[in-house]
Structure formats: C-alpha cells, structure tokens
Coordinates of C-alpha atoms in Angstrom, one line a residue:
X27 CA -111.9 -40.3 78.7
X28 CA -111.8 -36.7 80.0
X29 CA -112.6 -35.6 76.1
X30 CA -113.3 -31.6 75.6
X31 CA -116.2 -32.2 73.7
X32 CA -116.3 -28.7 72.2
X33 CA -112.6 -28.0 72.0
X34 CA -113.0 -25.0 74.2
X35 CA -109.7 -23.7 74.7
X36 CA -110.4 -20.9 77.6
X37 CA -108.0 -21.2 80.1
X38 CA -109.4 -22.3 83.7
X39 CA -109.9 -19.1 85.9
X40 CA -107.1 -19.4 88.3
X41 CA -108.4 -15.9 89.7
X42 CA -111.5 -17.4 91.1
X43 CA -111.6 -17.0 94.9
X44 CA -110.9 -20.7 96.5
X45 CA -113.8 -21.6 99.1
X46 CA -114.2 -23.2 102.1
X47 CA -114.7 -26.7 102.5
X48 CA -118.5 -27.9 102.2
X49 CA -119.4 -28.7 105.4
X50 CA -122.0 -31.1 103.7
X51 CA -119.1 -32.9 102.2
X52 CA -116.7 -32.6 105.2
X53 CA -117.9 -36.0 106.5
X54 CA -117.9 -37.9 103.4
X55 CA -114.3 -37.0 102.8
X56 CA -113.1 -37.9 106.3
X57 CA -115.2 -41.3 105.5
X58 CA -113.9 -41.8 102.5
X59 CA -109.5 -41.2 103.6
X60 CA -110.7 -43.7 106.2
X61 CA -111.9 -46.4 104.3
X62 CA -109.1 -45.6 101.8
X63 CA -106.0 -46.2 103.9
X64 CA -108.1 -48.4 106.5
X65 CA -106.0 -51.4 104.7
X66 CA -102.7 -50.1 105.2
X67 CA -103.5 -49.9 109.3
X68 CA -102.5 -45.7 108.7
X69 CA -101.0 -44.4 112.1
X70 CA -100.6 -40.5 112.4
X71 CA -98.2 -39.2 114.8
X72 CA -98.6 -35.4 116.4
X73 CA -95.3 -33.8 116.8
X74 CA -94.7 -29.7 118.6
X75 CA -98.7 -29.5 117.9
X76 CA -98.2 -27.1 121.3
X77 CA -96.7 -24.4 122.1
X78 CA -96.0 -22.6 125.4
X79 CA -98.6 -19.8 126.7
X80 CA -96.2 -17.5 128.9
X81 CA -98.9 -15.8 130.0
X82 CA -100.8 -19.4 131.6
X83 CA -97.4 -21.3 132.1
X84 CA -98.9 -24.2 130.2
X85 CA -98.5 -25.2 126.8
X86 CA -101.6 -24.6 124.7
X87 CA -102.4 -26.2 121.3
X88 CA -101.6 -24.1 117.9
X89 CA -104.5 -23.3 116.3
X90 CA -105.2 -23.4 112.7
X91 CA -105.3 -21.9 110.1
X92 CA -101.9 -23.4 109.5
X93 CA -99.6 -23.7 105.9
X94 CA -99.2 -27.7 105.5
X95 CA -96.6 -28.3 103.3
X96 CA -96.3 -32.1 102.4
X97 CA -94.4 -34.7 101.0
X98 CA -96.3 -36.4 97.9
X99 CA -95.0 -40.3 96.9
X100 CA -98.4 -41.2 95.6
X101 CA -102.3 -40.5 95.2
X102 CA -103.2 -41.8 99.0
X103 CA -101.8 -38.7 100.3
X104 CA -104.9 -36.9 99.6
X105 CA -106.6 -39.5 101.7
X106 CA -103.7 -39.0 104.3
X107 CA -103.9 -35.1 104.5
X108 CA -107.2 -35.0 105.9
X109 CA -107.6 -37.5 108.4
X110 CA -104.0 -35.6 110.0
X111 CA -105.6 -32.3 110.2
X112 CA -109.3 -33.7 111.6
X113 CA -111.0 -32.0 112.7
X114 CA -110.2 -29.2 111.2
X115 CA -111.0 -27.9 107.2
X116 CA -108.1 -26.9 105.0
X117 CA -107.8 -25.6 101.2
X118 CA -105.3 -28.1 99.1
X119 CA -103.5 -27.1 96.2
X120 CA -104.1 -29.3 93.3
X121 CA -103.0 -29.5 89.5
X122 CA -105.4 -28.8 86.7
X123 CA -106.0 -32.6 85.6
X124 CA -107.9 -33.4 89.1
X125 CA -110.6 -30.2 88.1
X126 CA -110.6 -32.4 84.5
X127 CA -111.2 -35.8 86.5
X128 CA -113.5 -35.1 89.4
X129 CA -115.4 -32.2 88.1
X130 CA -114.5 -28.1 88.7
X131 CA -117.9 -27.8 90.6
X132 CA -117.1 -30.8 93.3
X133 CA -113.0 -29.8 93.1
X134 CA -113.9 -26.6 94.1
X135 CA -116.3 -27.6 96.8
X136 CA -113.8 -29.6 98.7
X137 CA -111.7 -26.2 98.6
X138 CA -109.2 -26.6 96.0
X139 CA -107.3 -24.0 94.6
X140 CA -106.2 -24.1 91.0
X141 CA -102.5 -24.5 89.5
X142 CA -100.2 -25.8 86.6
X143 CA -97.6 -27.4 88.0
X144 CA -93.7 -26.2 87.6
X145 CA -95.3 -22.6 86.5
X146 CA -95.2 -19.8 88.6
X147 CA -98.2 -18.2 89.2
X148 CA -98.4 -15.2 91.4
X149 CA -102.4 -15.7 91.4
X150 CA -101.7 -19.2 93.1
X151 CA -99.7 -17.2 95.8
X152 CA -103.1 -14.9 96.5
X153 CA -105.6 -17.5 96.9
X154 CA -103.3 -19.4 99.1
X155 CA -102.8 -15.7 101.2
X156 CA -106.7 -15.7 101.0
X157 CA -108.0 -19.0 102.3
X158 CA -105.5 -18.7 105.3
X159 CA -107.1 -15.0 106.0
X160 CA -110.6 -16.3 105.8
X161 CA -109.0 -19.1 108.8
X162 CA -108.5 -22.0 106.5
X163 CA -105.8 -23.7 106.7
X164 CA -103.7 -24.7 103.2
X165 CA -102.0 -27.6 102.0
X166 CA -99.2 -27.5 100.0
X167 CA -97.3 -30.6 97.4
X168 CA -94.2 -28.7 96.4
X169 CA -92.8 -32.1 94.7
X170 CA -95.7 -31.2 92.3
X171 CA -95.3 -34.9 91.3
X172 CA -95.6 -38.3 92.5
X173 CA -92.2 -40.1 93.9
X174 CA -90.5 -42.1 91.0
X175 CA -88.6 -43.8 92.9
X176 CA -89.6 -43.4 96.6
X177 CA -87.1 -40.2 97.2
X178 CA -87.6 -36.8 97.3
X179 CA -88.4 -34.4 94.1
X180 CA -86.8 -31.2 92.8
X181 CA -88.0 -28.7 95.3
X182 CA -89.0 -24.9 94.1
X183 CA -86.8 -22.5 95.8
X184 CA -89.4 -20.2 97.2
X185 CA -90.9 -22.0 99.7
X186 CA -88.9 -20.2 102.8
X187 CA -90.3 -17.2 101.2
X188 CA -93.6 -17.9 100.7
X189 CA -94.0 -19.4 104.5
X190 CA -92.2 -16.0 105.3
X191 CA -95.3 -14.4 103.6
X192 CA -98.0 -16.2 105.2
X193 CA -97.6 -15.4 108.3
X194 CA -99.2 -18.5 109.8
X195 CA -97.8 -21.1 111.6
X196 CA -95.7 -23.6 109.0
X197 CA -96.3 -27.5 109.5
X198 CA -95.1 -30.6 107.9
X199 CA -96.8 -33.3 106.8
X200 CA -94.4 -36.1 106.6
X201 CA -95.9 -39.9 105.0
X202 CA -94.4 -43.0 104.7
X203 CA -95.7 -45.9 102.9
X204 CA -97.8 -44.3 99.7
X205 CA -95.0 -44.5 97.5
X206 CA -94.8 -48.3 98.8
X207 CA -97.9 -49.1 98.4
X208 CA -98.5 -47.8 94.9
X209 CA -95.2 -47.4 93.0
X210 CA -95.7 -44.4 90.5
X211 CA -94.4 -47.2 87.5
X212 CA -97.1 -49.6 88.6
X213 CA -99.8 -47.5 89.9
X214 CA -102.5 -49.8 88.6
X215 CA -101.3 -52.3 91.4
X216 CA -101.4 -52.1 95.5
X217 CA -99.1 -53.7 97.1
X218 CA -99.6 -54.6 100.9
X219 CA -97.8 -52.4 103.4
X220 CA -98.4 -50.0 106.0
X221 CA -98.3 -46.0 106.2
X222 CA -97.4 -44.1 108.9
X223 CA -97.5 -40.0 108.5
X224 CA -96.1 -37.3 111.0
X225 CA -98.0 -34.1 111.4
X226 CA -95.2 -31.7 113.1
X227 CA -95.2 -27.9 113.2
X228 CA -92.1 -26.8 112.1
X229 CA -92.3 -22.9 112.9
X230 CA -94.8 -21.3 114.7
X231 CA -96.2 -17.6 113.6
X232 CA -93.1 -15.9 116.3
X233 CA -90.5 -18.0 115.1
X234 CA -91.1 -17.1 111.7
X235 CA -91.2 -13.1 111.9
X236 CA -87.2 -13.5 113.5
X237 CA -86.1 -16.2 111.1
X238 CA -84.7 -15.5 107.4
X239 CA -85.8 -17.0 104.5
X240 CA -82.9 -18.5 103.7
X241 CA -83.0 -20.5 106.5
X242 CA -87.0 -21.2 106.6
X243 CA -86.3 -22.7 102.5
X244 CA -83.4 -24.7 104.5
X245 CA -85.2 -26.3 107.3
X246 CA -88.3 -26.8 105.0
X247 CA -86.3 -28.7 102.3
X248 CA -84.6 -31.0 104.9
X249 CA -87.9 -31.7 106.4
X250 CA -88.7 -32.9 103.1
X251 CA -86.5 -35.5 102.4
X252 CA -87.4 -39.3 102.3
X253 CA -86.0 -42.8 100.8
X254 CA -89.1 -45.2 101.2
X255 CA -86.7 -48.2 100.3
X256 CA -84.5 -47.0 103.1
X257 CA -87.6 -47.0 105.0
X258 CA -88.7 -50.2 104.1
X259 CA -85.2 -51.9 105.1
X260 CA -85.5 -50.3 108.5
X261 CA -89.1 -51.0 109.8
X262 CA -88.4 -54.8 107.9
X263 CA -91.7 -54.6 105.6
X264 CA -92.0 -57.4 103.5
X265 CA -93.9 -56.8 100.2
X266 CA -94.1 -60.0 98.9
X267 CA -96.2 -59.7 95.6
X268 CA -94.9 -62.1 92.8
X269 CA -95.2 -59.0 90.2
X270 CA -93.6 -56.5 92.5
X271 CA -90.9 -55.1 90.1
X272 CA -93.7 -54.9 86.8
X273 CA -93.0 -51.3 85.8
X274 CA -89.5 -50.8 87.0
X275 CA -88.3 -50.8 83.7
X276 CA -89.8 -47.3 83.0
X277 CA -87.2 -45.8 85.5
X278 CA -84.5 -48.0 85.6
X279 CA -84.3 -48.0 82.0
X280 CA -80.2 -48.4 81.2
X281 CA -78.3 -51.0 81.9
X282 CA -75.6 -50.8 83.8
X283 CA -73.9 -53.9 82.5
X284 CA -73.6 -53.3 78.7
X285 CA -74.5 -49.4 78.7
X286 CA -77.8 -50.0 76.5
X287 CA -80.6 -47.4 77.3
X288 CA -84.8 -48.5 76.5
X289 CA -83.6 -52.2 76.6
X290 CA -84.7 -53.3 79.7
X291 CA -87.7 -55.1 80.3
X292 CA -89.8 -56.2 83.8
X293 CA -91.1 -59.4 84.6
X294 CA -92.7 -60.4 87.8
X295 CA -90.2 -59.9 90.2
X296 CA -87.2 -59.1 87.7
X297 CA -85.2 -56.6 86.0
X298 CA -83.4 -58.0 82.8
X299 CA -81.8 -56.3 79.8
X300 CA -82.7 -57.5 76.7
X301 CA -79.2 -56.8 75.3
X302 CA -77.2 -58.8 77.6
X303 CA -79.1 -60.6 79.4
X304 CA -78.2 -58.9 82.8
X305 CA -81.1 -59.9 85.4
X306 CA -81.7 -58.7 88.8
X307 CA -84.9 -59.8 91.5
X308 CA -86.3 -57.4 93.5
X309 CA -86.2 -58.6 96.6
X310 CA -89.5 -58.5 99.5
X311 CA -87.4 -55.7 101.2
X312 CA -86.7 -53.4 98.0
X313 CA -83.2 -54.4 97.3
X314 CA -82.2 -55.5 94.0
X315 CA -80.2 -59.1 93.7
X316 CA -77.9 -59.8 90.2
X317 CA -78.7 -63.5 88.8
X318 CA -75.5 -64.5 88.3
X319 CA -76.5 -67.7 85.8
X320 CA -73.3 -69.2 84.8
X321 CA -75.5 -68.8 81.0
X322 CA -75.0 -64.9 82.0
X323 CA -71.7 -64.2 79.5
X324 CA -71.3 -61.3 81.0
X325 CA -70.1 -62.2 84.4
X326 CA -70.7 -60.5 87.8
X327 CA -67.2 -58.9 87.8
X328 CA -67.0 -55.1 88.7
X329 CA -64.9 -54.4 85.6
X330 CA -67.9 -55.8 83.3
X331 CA -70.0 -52.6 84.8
X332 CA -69.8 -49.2 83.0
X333 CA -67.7 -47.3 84.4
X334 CA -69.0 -44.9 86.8
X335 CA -67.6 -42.2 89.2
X336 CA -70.5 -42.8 91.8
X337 CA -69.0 -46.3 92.4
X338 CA -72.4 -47.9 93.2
X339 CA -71.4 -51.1 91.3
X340 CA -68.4 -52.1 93.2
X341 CA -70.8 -54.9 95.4
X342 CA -72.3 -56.5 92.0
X343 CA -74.7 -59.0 94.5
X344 CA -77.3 -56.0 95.2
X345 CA -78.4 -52.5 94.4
X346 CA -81.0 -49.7 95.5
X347 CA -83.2 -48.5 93.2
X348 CA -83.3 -45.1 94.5
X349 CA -79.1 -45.9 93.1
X350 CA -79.3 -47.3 90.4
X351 CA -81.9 -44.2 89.5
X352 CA -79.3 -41.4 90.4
X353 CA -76.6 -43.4 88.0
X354 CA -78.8 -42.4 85.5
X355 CA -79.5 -38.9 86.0
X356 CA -75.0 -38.9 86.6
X357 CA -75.0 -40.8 83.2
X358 CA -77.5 -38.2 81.3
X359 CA -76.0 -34.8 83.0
X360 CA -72.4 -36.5 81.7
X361 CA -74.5 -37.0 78.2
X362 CA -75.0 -33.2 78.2
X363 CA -71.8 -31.7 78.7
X364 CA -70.8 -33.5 75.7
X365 CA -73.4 -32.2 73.7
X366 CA -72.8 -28.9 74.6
X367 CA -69.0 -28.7 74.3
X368 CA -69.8 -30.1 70.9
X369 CA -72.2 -27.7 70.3
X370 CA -74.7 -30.3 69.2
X371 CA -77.5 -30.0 71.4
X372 CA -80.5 -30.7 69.6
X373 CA -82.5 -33.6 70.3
X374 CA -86.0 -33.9 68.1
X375 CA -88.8 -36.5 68.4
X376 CA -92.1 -37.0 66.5
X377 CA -94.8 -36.4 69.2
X378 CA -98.9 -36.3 69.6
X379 CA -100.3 -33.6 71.6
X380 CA -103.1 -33.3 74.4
X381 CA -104.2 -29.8 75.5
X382 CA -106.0 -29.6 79.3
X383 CA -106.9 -25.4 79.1
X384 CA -109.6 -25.9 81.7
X385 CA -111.6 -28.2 83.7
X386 CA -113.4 -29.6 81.0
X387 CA -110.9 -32.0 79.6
X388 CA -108.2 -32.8 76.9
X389 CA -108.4 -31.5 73.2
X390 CA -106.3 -33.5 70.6
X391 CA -103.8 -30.7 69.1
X392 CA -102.3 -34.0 66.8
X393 CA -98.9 -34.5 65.8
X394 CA -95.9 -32.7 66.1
X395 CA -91.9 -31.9 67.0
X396 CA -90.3 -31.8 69.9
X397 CA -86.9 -30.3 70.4
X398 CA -85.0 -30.3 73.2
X399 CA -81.8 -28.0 73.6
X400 CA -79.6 -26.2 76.0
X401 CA -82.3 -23.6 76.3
X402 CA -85.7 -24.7 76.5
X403 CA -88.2 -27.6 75.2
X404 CA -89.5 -26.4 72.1
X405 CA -92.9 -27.7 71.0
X406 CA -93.9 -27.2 67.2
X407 CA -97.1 -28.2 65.4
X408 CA -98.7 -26.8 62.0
X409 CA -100.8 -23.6 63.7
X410 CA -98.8 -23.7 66.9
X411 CA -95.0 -23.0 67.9
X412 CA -94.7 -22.5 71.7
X413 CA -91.1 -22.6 74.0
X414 CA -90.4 -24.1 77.7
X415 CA -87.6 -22.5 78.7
X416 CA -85.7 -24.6 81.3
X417 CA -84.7 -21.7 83.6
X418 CA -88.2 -21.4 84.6
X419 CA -89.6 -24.9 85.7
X420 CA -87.2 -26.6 88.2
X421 CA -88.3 -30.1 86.9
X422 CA -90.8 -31.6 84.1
X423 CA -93.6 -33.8 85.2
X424 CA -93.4 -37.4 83.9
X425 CA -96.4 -39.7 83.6
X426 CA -95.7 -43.8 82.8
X427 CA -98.6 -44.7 81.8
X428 CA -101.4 -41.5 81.8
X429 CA -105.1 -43.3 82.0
X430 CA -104.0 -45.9 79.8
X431 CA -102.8 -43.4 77.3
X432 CA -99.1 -44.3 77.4
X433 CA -95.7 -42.5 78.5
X434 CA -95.5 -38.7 78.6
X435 CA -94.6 -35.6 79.6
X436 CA -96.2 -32.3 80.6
X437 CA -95.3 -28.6 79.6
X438 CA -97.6 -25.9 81.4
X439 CA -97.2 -22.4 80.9
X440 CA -100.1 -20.4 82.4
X441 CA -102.7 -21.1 80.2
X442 CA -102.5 -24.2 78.9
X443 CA -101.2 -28.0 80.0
X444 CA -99.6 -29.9 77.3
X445 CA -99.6 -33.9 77.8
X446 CA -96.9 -34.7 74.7
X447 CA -96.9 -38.7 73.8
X448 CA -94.1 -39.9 71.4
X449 CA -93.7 -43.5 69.7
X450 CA -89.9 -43.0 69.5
X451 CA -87.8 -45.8 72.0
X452 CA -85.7 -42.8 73.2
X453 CA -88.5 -40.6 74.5
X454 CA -88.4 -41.9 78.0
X455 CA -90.1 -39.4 80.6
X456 CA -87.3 -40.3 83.1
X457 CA -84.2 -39.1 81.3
X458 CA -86.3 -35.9 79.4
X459 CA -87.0 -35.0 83.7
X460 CA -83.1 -36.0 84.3
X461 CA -82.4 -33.4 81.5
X462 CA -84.7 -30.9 82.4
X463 CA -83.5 -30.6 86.1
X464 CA -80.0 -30.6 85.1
X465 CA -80.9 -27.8 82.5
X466 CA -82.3 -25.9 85.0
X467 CA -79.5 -26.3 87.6
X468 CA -77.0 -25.1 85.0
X469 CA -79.3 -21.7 84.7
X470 CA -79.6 -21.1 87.8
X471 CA -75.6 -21.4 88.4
X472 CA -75.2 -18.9 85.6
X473 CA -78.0 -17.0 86.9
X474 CA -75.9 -16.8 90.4
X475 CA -72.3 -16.1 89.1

C-alpha cells in the first residue's frame, strides 16, 4: 500500500537533473500505450506538424525537441502521449504519487521530472528548460488533475510565459475519449468507447519570439478546452454499461430538487436523492433524464427546482452533467459571499492525514483539524500546524476514492504532499475544489485592482 516503512520524511530531490528516456525501455513503453488503448481503436491525427522552408520552397517537418502541453481527462493519456510523438523520446512531467507507485529508479528512467502539483516550483521550470536543451522534448498536464466531469480544469496562468521561455516550438496534445472511458468517480470501471487525440503545433520557435505572452497564455488556454459529453453527443457514442452512472454521486452531490447537499446516492444507471426521491438515468449518450413517477411528490414542474440564476432547470426532462456540475460551483461561490459578508467564515472538519515527502511512500501523520477560511486551508495536528493559502494554488486536487482509501484532498507545499481523509458527510472533495478555486479567483481580483 505504498507504506514508508521507515517514516523518512526527506523531501524528494526535485533538483535532480531529469534524464533521457532509456532507450532499453523505449520499446516496452510504445508496446505497452499500444496494447493499452488497442481496445478503444485510438486514432491520432497530425495537424501544422510542417512548416515552410523559404529557403527550399517546400514545407519541411518541425523537429523536436518540442514543449507538449496536454489535456489530461484520465490515466490513458500517459499511454496516449507516447504513441503521438513516436518515434521520438520526450521528458513528462508527473506528480510525486507516480515516483511512490512505480518506483523513483524506473520513473526516472522513462524521463520524468519531479513536481507537487498546484505548487510553484522554479526548480520544475529548470529541469523542463534542461531536457529541451539536451533535445528532449517535454510534456506538460497543466490541469494537474484528472477531468471530473469531462471539461476543462483551472488552468495556471503562466503557461504563455513559460512557452515564451522555452524557446521551442509549442504543440498541443488534444484527447478525446479517456475521460469517457474511465470517469474520474468510477475509475475502477472501463467503459467501452473510442479515443481519438490531435497532435497540432500551435506556435513554431519564430512565431513565438514576435508574439506576447498574453496572447501565447490565450491561445494556449483555448486550445485547452473540451466537454467530452458534448463530444459524445456529436460523434453518437453509445456507452451502454448497465452501471454507467455508479460514482456520479461524488460530483453531483446536491440536489437540485429539494436543495439537500451529500444526499444523493448512484445506482446502476441512476442518480436519486435520498431526501426527495428525485431520480434521474443517465442516458447511453451522457445526458441525464428526470423519472417523473407519478410516486415522485415532488413533481417535474420548474418552480419545484431551487432557484437558480444559471437557468439550467427550466427543461426539467434532461440535464448535462458538465451543468448540473457548474450549478454547484454557482451554488457554493453564492455560499461564500454569505459567509463572508457575515464574517463567519470558518469551516472545521475532523481529518486523518497521509504524508508522501518522497518516493518512498505515505507516512500516517494521524488525526487532525481542518479549517477552511477566506484566506487559506489550515491544517493542524498535535506536533504540526501548517497553512495553504488560497492565493497561491489556482485549484485543490480531489481524489474519490484514493487506492481504496476513501475521499480526499491534497495540500502540497514544496516539501511535502498531504492526502487529508475526513469521516464528516460535508467533507466532499468537489465543493472544498469549488471553494478553493473561487478563493483563489477572489485573490487574484484583489491582487489586480
């Protein structure tokens, strides 16, 4: 289970130089991404791979080393990555829990480089800078988390000027179908689908040394938006798995019938809520039907819905997840404000802690407090008191169900990842991320004015 045996707490050596890829393992890792996705009939498109030569007249192939930076719905993409750039080696950025899982000796091998995610790291910066120098190129997953709902992640503001810095040709890797195919709430389940993934350059090296960064972060970010269920409706794939929606309750955890948050509950292919017994099926195309029973006492009427600026409940016959998900995140930010014109923003929860420090796994830390208020995420246990101040990470990573371990979050800072567990019905990882990103947005427009 990933146990650090000898509870060393010396933090993994983000310093180290990355290395190349092992040639020796280069073929078993293209073997492996293709028996991987081989089920899911993976097509990979080439897009402005070429450039023109005015010298020759022709247009010429751009070389690596290149910056990838990629979308990220789900674990396959590390299968995907590889088999776009073959033939060619490339470095990948990874969090600290795959050097835990895999090994630091083998992580390192296939060329990782080192990082906690939503912390910024100028070290991360130079080994990136270094690989592409030595001609490898690097791969970059700025969502830093899988898709929860099949749509884009908060974004780090500083990708337009870290391509700026690189000063190597910029291309997107662009999937569709991972989040499909393993839904980050049921990731113990595959579903059957297809993938599909666009490799496109998206600057080459001249284009970059006129543009601003400003505009680079602005291209990049647009580049990086997806909504696999409005994917799904468009190329018609039918997922037709009798215990498709198992897990949705972990994200679509209020109900937008009665109001109730932590009360719904998922059960083969439905959504109910134990409170009022509103149901919904998830349909084979991603869409979510209301059972209107006539047993259902609360009707199908708009007016019985909470009320809501965003409008999404005026057709009560179907819903989108990706919807339903941002009611939510409206419904906590409106939470907030509250709070904080009644200046009672403190939220605490009982929680159990797991340290990762390095590669060689988790030590218990036991039981604690969490608080969460206007200012940070504050983390206190007997011999340890440490803050996460929301001005600093533009999101917090949720996990549903971490190796069986249950629901959490994680809080990095550079030394240490924290993996905090609580028992309490109102510690769901969705709404603390919904709060967290909010938190952050509301720095950042103070930070600006």
């Amino acid at each position: 289970m990933l146990t650090n045996k000898k509870r060393d707490m010396t933090p993994f050596d983000m310093s180290r130089k990355p290395v190349k890829q092992s040639p020796f393992l280069m073929p078993l890792i293209w073997g492996m991404s293709f028996v991987m996705t081989r089920k899911f009939g993976l097509k990979i498109i080439h897009r402005n791979m070429k450039q023109q030569d005015m010298k020759q007249r022709n247009r010429k192939q751009i070389k690596p080393p290149y910056l990838v930076i990629s979308t990220h719905q789900g674990f396959s993409d590390y299968y995907i990555a590889p088999l776009a750039l073959f033939p060619h080696q490339a470095n990948y950025v990874s969090d600290m829990e795959g050097f835990a899982a895999f090994g630091e000796g083998l992580y390192r091998g296939i060329g990782c480089i080192g990082k906690r995610r939503y912390v910024s790291d100028y070290t991360v910066v130079r080994n990136i800078k270094y690989a592409l120098e030595q001609g490898q190129s690097v791969v970059i997953f700025p969502e830093s988390r899988h898709a929860n709902v099949g749509t884009t992640a908060a974004l780090p503001g500083n990708l337009g000027k870290l391509a700026k810095m690189m000063q190597v040709p910029v291309v997107m890797l662009s999937v569709h179908g991972s989040y499909l195919a393993n839904p980050f709430w049921d990731e113990e389940h595959t579903r059957k689908t297809r993938m599909e993934a666009t490799l496109e350059c998206i600057y080459t090296k001249e284009q970059l040394e006129s543009a601003a960064a400003d505009e680079i972060q602005k291209t990049i970010e647009e580049k990086l938006q997806y909504d696999e269920y409005a994917w799904q409706l468009e190329q018609k794939i039918r997922i037709s798995e009798p215990n498709r929606a198992e897990g949705l309750h972990k994200v679509l955890y209020q109900c937008p019938v009665c109001g109730k948050s932590f009360e719904t509950e998922s059960i083969g292919s439905s959504l109910r809520c134990r409170i009022c017994d509103a149901s919904w099926n998830l349909n084979e195309y991603g869409v979510l039907n209301r059972k209107c029973a006539q047993e259902d006492q609360t009707g199908c009427d708009p007016k019985n819905y909470v009320e809501s600026e965003e409008g999404i409940w005026s057709n009560t016959d179907e819903v989108t997840i990706p919807d339903w998900y941002e009611w939510e995140r409206a419904q906590t930010e409106q939470e907030i404000r509250q709070r904080i014109e009644q200046d009672s923003f403190e939220i605490p929860y009982k929680v159990r802690v797991e340290a990762l420090p390095n590669a060689k796994g988790f030590v218990s830390l036991g039981e604690g407090d969490l608080i969460l208020n206007q200012d940070a995420f504050i983390l206190k246990m007997p011999d340890l008191k440490l803050s996460f101040p929301h001005k600093t990470r533009e999101s917090v990573q949720t996990e549903y169900n971490y190796r069986g371990r249950g629901a959490c979050i994680v809080l990095s800072n550079r030394d240490c990842c924290y993996y905090i567990y609580s028992e309490q019905k109102d510690f769901n990882p969705t709404k603390l991320q919904f709060a967290g990103e909010y938190l952050h947005q509301i720095e950042k427009e103070e930070k600006e004015k």
